[in-house]
Amino acid sequence: MDVRNFVRGVISGGLIGDCYGYIYEDRPVVKFDVPLKLITDTLSGDYFKDGSHRYYGGTVPSVFRENARTNYENPFSYAATLFKGSGSYGNGGAMRVSPLALYGLKVSEIEFDVSSIDK
């Protein structure tokens, strides 16, 4: 594997994803309500079965509980109230984890898996 190309790919992928995703930030309306509801229902349903192994951030369980309480009618409404009203859609971790792939080039698969788990 060409490490330089891999590193460029990781950094470029994060940058391109962030740039293209910008147009979707702060949009008040989600047009695909049915798929969004199904995805939210599925993810939180899996969490309620046994979420202990998922290592979600500290706020995500409360979002799942609130969505279940309101029958997933508006999946973003509770998240929008978090963090002093600035909201959170939970993408920050996904954006910041890509450099972990670079670290993974130098460690065994087991060490990489252990380092990627948020304890």
PDB file of C-alpha atoms in Angstrom:
ATOM      1  CA  MET A   1       0.000   0.000   0.000  1.00  0.00           C
ATOM      2  CA  ASP A   2       1.194   3.487  -0.817  1.00  0.00           C
ATOM      3  CA  VAL A   3       0.999   5.196   2.581  1.00  0.00           C
ATOM      4  CA  ARG A   4       1.200   8.702   1.123  1.00  0.00           C
ATOM      5  CA  ASN A   5      -1.844   8.095  -1.064  1.00  0.00           C
ATOM      6  CA  PHE A   6      -3.677   6.547   1.868  1.00  0.00           C
ATOM      7  CA  VAL A   7      -2.962   9.566   4.078  1.00  0.00           C
ATOM      8  CA  ARG A   8      -3.996  11.941   1.298  1.00  0.00           C
ATOM      9  CA  GLY A   9      -7.189   9.932   0.819  1.00  0.00           C
ATOM     10  CA  VAL A  10      -8.114  10.067   4.499  1.00  0.00           C
ATOM     11  CA  ILE A  11      -7.515  13.799   4.756  1.00  0.00           C
ATOM     12  CA  SER A  12      -9.115  14.585   1.387  1.00  0.00           C
ATOM     13  CA  GLY A  13     -12.137  12.412   2.147  1.00  0.00           C
ATOM     14  CA  GLY A  14     -12.766  14.212   5.422  1.00  0.00           C
ATOM     15  CA  LEU A  15     -12.315  17.600   3.803  1.00  0.00           C
ATOM     16  CA  ILE A  16     -14.557  16.836   0.825  1.00  0.00           C
ATOM     17  CA  GLY A  17     -17.243  15.326   3.042  1.00  0.00           C
ATOM     18  CA  ASP A  18     -17.164  18.352   5.323  1.00  0.00           C
ATOM     19  CA  CYS A  19     -17.334  20.780   2.388  1.00  0.00           C
ATOM     20  CA  TYR A  20     -20.167  18.993   0.595  1.00  0.00           C
ATOM     21  CA  GLY A  21     -22.047  18.527   3.851  1.00  0.00           C
ATOM     22  CA  TYR A  22     -21.957  22.250   4.571  1.00  0.00           C
ATOM     23  CA  ILE A  23     -24.985  22.923   2.362  1.00  0.00           C
ATOM     24  CA  TYR A  24     -27.066  20.654   4.595  1.00  0.00           C
ATOM     25  CA  GLU A  25     -26.185  22.378   7.858  1.00  0.00           C
ATOM     26  CA  ASP A  26     -28.836  24.455   9.621  1.00  0.00           C
ATOM     27  CA  ARG A  27     -31.626  23.367   7.301  1.00  0.00           C
ATOM     28  CA  PRO A  28     -34.894  23.604   9.185  1.00  0.00           C
ATOM     29  CA  VAL A  29     -36.749  20.970   7.142  1.00  0.00           C
ATOM     30  CA  VAL A  30     -35.828  17.384   6.396  1.00  0.00           C
ATOM     31  CA  LYS A  31     -37.632  16.302   3.231  1.00  0.00           C
ATOM     32  CA  PHE A  32     -37.155  12.575   3.647  1.00  0.00           C
ATOM     33  CA  ASP A  33     -39.172  12.079   6.824  1.00  0.00           C
ATOM     34  CA  VAL A  34     -40.066   8.427   6.275  1.00  0.00           C
ATOM     35  CA  PRO A  35     -36.500   7.130   5.729  1.00  0.00           C
ATOM     36  CA  LEU A  36     -35.252   9.357   8.544  1.00  0.00           C
ATOM     37  CA  LYS A  37     -37.893   7.976  10.902  1.00  0.00           C
ATOM     38  CA  LEU A  38     -37.063   4.393   9.892  1.00  0.00           C
ATOM     39  CA  ILE A  39     -33.337   4.910  10.413  1.00  0.00           C
ATOM     40  CA  THR A  40     -33.866   6.574  13.785  1.00  0.00           C
ATOM     41  CA  ASP A  41     -36.300   3.868  14.842  1.00  0.00           C
ATOM     42  CA  THR A  42     -33.861   1.128  13.811  1.00  0.00           C
ATOM     43  CA  LEU A  43     -30.807   2.663  15.492  1.00  0.00           C
ATOM     44  CA  SER A  44     -32.546   3.421  18.745  1.00  0.00           C
ATOM     45  CA  GLY A  45     -34.352   0.069  18.674  1.00  0.00           C
ATOM     46  CA  ASP A  46     -30.986  -1.647  18.478  1.00  0.00           C
ATOM     47  CA  TYR A  47     -29.767   0.535  21.337  1.00  0.00           C
ATOM     48  CA  PHE A  48     -32.708  -0.441  23.539  1.00  0.00           C
ATOM     49  CA  LYS A  49     -32.133  -4.153  22.878  1.00  0.00           C
ATOM     50  CA  ASP A  50     -28.649  -3.956  24.332  1.00  0.00           C
ATOM     51  CA  GLY A  51     -26.866  -0.671  23.798  1.00  0.00           C
ATOM     52  CA  SER A  52     -24.122  -1.308  26.307  1.00  0.00           C
ATOM     53  CA  HIS A  53     -21.704  -2.462  23.606  1.00  0.00           C
ATOM     54  CA  ARG A  54     -22.288   0.469  21.249  1.00  0.00           C
ATOM     55  CA  TYR A  55     -20.139   3.065  23.031  1.00  0.00           C
ATOM     56  CA  TYR A  56     -22.355   5.983  22.047  1.00  0.00           C
ATOM     57  CA  GLY A  57     -21.397   9.387  23.412  1.00  0.00           C
ATOM     58  CA  GLY A  58     -22.867  10.575  26.685  1.00  0.00           C
ATOM     59  CA  THR A  59     -25.741  12.499  25.109  1.00  0.00           C
ATOM     60  CA  VAL A  60     -26.909   9.964  22.529  1.00  0.00           C
ATOM     61  CA  PRO A  61     -28.779   7.678  24.972  1.00  0.00           C
ATOM     62  CA  SER A  62     -30.954  10.596  26.093  1.00  0.00           C
ATOM     63  CA  VAL A  63     -31.707  11.414  22.436  1.00  0.00           C
ATOM     64  CA  PHE A  64     -32.724   7.791  21.808  1.00  0.00           C
ATOM     65  CA  ARG A  65     -34.925   7.721  24.910  1.00  0.00           C
ATOM     66  CA  GLU A  66     -36.658  10.968  23.954  1.00  0.00           C
ATOM     67  CA  ASN A  67     -37.219   9.772  20.386  1.00  0.00           C
ATOM     68  CA  ALA A  68     -38.747   6.547  21.683  1.00  0.00           C
ATOM     69  CA  ARG A  69     -40.972   8.528  24.053  1.00  0.00           C
ATOM     70  CA  THR A  70     -42.292  10.672  21.181  1.00  0.00           C
ATOM     71  CA  ASN A  71     -42.584   7.694  18.803  1.00  0.00           C
ATOM     72  CA  TYR A  72     -39.822   9.094  16.557  1.00  0.00           C
ATOM     73  CA  GLU A  73     -42.101  11.813  15.197  1.00  0.00           C
ATOM     74  CA  ASN A  74     -39.385  14.459  14.868  1.00  0.00           C
ATOM     75  CA  PRO A  75     -35.970  12.838  15.342  1.00  0.00           C
ATOM     76  CA  PHE A  76     -34.046  16.150  15.328  1.00  0.00           C
ATOM     77  CA  SER A  77     -36.233  18.111  17.742  1.00  0.00           C
ATOM     78  CA  TYR A  78     -34.639  16.894  20.977  1.00  0.00           C
ATOM     79  CA  ALA A  79     -31.096  17.002  19.572  1.00  0.00           C
ATOM     80  CA  ALA A  80     -31.697  20.635  18.569  1.00  0.00           C
ATOM     81  CA  THR A  81     -32.229  21.582  22.223  1.00  0.00           C
ATOM     82  CA  LEU A  82     -28.899  20.203  23.378  1.00  0.00           C
ATOM     83  CA  PHE A  83     -25.711  22.127  24.042  1.00  0.00           C
ATOM     84  CA  LYS A  84     -27.391  25.393  25.040  1.00  0.00           C
ATOM     85  CA  GLY A  85     -29.645  25.287  22.000  1.00  0.00           C
ATOM     86  CA  SER A  86     -26.860  24.922  19.458  1.00  0.00           C
ATOM     87  CA  GLY A  87     -27.968  21.352  18.801  1.00  0.00           C
ATOM     88  CA  SER A  88     -26.013  18.296  17.809  1.00  0.00           C
ATOM     89  CA  TYR A  89     -26.603  15.765  15.091  1.00  0.00           C
ATOM     90  CA  GLY A  90     -23.816  13.552  16.393  1.00  0.00           C
ATOM     91  CA  ASN A  91     -21.470  13.841  13.414  1.00  0.00           C
ATOM     92  CA  GLY A  92     -18.525  15.393  15.252  1.00  0.00           C
ATOM     93  CA  GLY A  93     -17.080  12.055  16.294  1.00  0.00           C
ATOM     94  CA  ALA A  94     -17.337  10.653  12.780  1.00  0.00           C
ATOM     95  CA  MET A  95     -15.495  13.642  11.395  1.00  0.00           C
ATOM     96  CA  ARG A  96     -12.702  13.391  13.942  1.00  0.00           C
ATOM     97  CA  VAL A  97     -12.135   9.639  13.891  1.00  0.00           C
ATOM     98  CA  SER A  98     -10.696   9.357  10.352  1.00  0.00           C
ATOM     99  CA  PRO A  99      -7.090  10.038  11.458  1.00  0.00           C
ATOM    100  CA  LEU A 100      -7.370   6.874  13.551  1.00  0.00           C
ATOM    101  CA  ALA A 101      -7.023   4.980  10.272  1.00  0.00           C
ATOM    102  CA  LEU A 102      -3.577   6.513   9.878  1.00  0.00           C
ATOM    103  CA  TYR A 103      -2.604   5.363  13.360  1.00  0.00           C
ATOM    104  CA  GLY A 104      -3.870   1.926  12.402  1.00  0.00           C
ATOM    105  CA  LEU A 105      -1.133   1.548   9.821  1.00  0.00           C
ATOM    106  CA  LYS A 106       1.444   1.006  12.567  1.00  0.00           C
ATOM    107  CA  VAL A 107      -0.381  -1.268  15.021  1.00  0.00           C
ATOM    108  CA  SER A 108      -1.874  -4.734  14.938  1.00  0.00           C
ATOM    109  CA  GLU A 109      -5.576  -5.174  14.178  1.00  0.00           C
ATOM    110  CA  ILE A 110      -6.339  -5.958  17.839  1.00  0.00           C
ATOM    111  CA  GLU A 111      -4.485  -2.871  19.095  1.00  0.00           C
ATOM    112  CA  PHE A 112      -6.303  -0.765  16.492  1.00  0.00           C
ATOM    113  CA  ASP A 113      -9.718  -2.110  17.567  1.00  0.00           C
ATOM    114  CA  VAL A 114      -8.954  -1.408  21.220  1.00  0.00           C
ATOM    115  CA  SER A 115      -7.780   2.144  20.485  1.00  0.00           C
ATOM    116  CA  SER A 116     -10.927   2.943  18.500  1.00  0.00           C
ATOM    117  CA  ILE A 117     -13.333   2.103  21.338  1.00  0.00           C
ATOM    118  CA  ASP A 118     -14.539   5.099  23.315  1.00  0.00           C
ATOM    119  CA  LYS A 119     -14.484   3.928  26.922  1.00  0.00           C
TER     120      LYS A 119
END
